[in-house]
XYZ file of C-alpha atoms in Angstrom:
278
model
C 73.405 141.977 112.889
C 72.368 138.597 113.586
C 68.637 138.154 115.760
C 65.956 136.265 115.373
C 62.765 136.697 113.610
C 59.411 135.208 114.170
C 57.084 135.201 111.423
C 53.160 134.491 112.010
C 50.999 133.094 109.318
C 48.051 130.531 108.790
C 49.358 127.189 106.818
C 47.216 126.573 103.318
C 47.002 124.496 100.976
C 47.561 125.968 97.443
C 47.019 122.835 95.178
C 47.535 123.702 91.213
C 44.000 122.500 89.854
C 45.630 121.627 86.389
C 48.536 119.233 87.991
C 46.877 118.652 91.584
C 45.961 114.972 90.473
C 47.987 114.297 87.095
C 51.024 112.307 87.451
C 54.324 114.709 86.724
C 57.407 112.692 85.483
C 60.366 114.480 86.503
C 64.428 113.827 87.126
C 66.657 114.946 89.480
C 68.714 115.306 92.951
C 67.022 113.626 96.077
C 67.925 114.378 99.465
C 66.726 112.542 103.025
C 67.104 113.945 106.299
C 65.350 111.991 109.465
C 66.000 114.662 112.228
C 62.362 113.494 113.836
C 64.529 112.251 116.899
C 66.343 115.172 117.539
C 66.151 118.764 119.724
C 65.827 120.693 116.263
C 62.598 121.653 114.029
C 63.858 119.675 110.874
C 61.860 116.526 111.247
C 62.018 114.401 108.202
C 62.379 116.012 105.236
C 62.773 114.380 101.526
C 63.465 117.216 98.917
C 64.190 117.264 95.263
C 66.250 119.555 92.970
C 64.980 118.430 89.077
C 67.005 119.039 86.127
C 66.373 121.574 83.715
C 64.113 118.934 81.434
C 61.751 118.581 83.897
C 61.260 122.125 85.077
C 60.399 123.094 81.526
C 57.510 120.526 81.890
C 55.870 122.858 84.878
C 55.652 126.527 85.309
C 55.368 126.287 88.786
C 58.281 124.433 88.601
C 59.917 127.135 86.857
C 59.190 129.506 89.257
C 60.629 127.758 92.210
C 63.810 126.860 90.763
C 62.751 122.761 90.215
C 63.100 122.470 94.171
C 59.970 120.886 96.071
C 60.064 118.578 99.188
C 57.667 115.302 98.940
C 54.493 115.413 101.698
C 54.780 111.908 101.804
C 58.467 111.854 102.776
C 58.509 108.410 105.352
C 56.610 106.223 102.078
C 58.988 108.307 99.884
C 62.399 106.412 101.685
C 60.369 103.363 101.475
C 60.093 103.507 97.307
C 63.514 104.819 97.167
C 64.846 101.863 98.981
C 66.397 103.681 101.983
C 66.827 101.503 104.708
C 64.390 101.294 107.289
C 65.375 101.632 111.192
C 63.593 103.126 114.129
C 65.215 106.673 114.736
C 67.520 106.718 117.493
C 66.829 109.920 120.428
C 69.831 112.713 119.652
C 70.354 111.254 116.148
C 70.188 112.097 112.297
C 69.973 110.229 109.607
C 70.834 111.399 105.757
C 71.433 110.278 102.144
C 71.271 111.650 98.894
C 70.960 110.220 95.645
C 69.365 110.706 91.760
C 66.225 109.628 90.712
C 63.133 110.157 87.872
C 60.088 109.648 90.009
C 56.531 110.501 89.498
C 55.000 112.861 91.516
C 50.769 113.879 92.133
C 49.583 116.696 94.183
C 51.871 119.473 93.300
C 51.190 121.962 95.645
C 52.109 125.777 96.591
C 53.106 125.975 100.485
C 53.224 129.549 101.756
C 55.217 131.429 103.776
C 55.190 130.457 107.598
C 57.353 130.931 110.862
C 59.976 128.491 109.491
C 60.223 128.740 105.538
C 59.700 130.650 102.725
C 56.714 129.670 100.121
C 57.461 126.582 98.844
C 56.443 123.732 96.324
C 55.475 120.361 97.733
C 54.207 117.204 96.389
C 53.288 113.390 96.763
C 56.022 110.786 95.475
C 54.215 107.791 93.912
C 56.510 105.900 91.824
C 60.297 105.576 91.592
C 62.547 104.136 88.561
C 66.170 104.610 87.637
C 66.901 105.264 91.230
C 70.898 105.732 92.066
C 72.241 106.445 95.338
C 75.243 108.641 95.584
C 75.662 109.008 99.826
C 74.017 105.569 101.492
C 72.031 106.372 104.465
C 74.401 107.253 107.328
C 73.652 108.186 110.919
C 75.332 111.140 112.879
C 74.345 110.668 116.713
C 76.374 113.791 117.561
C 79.071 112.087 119.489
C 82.177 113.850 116.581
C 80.201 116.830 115.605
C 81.863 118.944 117.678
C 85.533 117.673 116.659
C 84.398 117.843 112.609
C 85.904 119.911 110.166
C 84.436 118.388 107.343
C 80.650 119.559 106.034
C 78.255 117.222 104.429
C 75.811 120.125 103.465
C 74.433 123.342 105.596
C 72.770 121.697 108.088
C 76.483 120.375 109.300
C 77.802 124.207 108.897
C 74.741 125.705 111.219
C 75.848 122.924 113.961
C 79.078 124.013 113.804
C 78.455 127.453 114.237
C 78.018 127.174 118.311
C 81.627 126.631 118.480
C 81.755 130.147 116.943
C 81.583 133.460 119.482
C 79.665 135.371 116.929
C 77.022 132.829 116.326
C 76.899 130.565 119.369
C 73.380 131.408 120.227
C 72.031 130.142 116.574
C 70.300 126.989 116.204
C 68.334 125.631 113.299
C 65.126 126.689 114.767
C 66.995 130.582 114.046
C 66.553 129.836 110.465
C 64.123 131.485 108.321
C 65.181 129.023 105.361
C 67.261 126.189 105.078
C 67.858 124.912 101.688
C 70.155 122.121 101.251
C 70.023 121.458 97.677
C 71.728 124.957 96.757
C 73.708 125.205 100.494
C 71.675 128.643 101.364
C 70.229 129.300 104.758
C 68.395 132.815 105.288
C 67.890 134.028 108.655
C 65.834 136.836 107.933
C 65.450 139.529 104.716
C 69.051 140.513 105.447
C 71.114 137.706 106.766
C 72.109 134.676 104.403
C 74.639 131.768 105.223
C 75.935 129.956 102.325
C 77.933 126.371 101.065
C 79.600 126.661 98.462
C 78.909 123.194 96.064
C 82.647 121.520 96.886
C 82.965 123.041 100.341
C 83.436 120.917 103.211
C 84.759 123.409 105.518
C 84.047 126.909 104.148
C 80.942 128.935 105.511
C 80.337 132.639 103.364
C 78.389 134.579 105.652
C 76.792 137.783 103.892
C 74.565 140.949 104.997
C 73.031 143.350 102.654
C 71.308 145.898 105.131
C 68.726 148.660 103.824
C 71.407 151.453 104.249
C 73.262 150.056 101.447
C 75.888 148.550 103.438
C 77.015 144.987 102.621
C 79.258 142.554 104.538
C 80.323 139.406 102.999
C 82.942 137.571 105.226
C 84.853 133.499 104.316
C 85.029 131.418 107.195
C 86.973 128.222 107.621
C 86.010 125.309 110.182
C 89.032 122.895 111.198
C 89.525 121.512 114.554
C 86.485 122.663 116.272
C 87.849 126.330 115.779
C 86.256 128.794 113.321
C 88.831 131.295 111.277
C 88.038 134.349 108.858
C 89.514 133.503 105.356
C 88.086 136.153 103.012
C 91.628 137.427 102.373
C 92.869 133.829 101.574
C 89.832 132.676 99.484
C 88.498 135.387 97.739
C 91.637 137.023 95.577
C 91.099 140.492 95.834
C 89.420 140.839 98.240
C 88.322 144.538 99.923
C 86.971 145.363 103.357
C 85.065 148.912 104.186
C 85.911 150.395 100.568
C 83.571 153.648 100.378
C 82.729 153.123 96.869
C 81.317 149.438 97.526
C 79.765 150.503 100.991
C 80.852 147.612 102.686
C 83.278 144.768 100.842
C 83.748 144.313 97.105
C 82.605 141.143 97.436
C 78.839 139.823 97.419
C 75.910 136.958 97.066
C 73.730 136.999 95.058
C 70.770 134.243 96.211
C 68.125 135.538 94.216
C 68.291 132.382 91.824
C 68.271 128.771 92.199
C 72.239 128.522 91.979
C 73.570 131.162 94.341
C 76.737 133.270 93.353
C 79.524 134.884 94.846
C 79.774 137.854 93.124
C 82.307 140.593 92.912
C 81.811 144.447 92.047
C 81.914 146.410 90.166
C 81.189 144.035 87.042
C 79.502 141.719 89.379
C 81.177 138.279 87.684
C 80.802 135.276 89.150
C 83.003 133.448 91.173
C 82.877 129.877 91.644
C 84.161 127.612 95.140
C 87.519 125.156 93.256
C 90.029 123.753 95.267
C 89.402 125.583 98.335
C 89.464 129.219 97.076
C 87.131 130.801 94.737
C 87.912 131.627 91.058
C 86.163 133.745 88.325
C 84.018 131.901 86.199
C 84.608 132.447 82.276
């Protein structure tokens, strides 16, 4: 089920002529991740998840969800104050805060070996900057003990010390969002957070036969253990009339949703089990 894929495509530029050099005022969710310094492909990344008001604003935007990672991601820490210290070999570095910046250059990324199409633009002025997790640096040395997830990136390490997936590294990835805790690793595949998880992985195939696995793992103590039963109340495995488990995600949105069938509610991740929404 799992394998890796290798996409081939030239990188573009697509800039949007109408916003390519207007400033855009926008609000939202900032992440930082320094991985330059490590044996992964992340390399420094600064990303953005804006609110609904500023989405409206753009409908490019709109059509990404409000998610778009800043081209000038080193200057980027610099005007939202991150601290500034010379990467350490075999180490990451990562905060995440709110912000309404102002942003030039909006431009339209497409698909390539490592990611999806994607929006991408240049951060030029900060104000009303708060940060929720200070810059903190993971060298590796408790990774392997951990049991406790910051975001997806900290699942997909954990994941070696699983027999089913101890071959995957973040290189594997097709996608890795962090803002909504999704990771694709091809058309079929997807890995998901939950938003309040710190230990529990939802792993979910949707194959072209119509078959669908959706399985709950939890992480504690280095050890990996399948919790569907436990977390999901109801739960089903190999039902015939749900070809696979009752159970689902649905990613096709900027939230991503456990769903459950037939009536395909929502369930949401509360107090380390999921519950229907409404």
């Amino acid at each position: 089920m799992m394998k890796r894929i290798t996409l081939v495509s030239a990188l573009a530029l697509v800039p949007f002529a109408s916003q390519a050099q207007a400033l855009l005022n926008v609000s939202g969710q900032w992440e930082y991740r320094d991985a330059s310094k490590m044996e992964t492909d992340e390399g420094l990344n600064l990303c953005f998840q804006l609110d609904s008001a500023s989405i409206a604003r753009s409908p490019q935007l709109r059509q990404h969800g409000g998610a778009l990672c800043a081209s000038n991601a080193s200057a980027g820490a610099k005007l939202l104050g991150l601290p500034q210290r010379v990467a350490k070999a075999g180490c990451r570095y990562d905060a995440t805060g709110v912000a309404s910046v102002g942003l030039t250059g909006l431009t339209l990324l497409p698909e390539d070996e490592m990611y999806d199409e994607r929006l991408q633009a240049r951060l030029v002025s900060v104000k009303d900057n708060r940060t929720v997790s200070p810059l903190t640096m993971d060298c590796g040395t408790t990774a392997d003990a951990s049991s406790s997830f910051k975001n997806i990136h900290d699942a997909i390490a954990a994941l070696k010390t699983h027999p089913d997936f101890a071959t995957l590294s973040a290189s594997d990835f097709a996608r890795i969002d962090a803002v909504t805790g999704l990771a694709e690793l091809d058309a079929a595949t997807q890995m998901f957070l939950p938003s309040g998880s710190t230990d529990t992985l939802v792993t979910y195939y949707d194959g072209n036969s119509g078959i669908h696995e959706l399985t709950a793992y939890r992480y504690a103590e280095g050890k990996w253990r399948n919790v569907s039963r436990e977390v999901l109340p109801g739960y089903q495995e190999d039902v015939a009339r749900f070809r696979g488990t009752n159970f689902y995600l649905d990613g096709g949105s900027s939230s991503p949703k456990v769903r459950a069938l037939p009536d395909k509610k929502a369930w949401r991740y509360i107090g380390s089990r999921f519950v229907q929404e409404g």
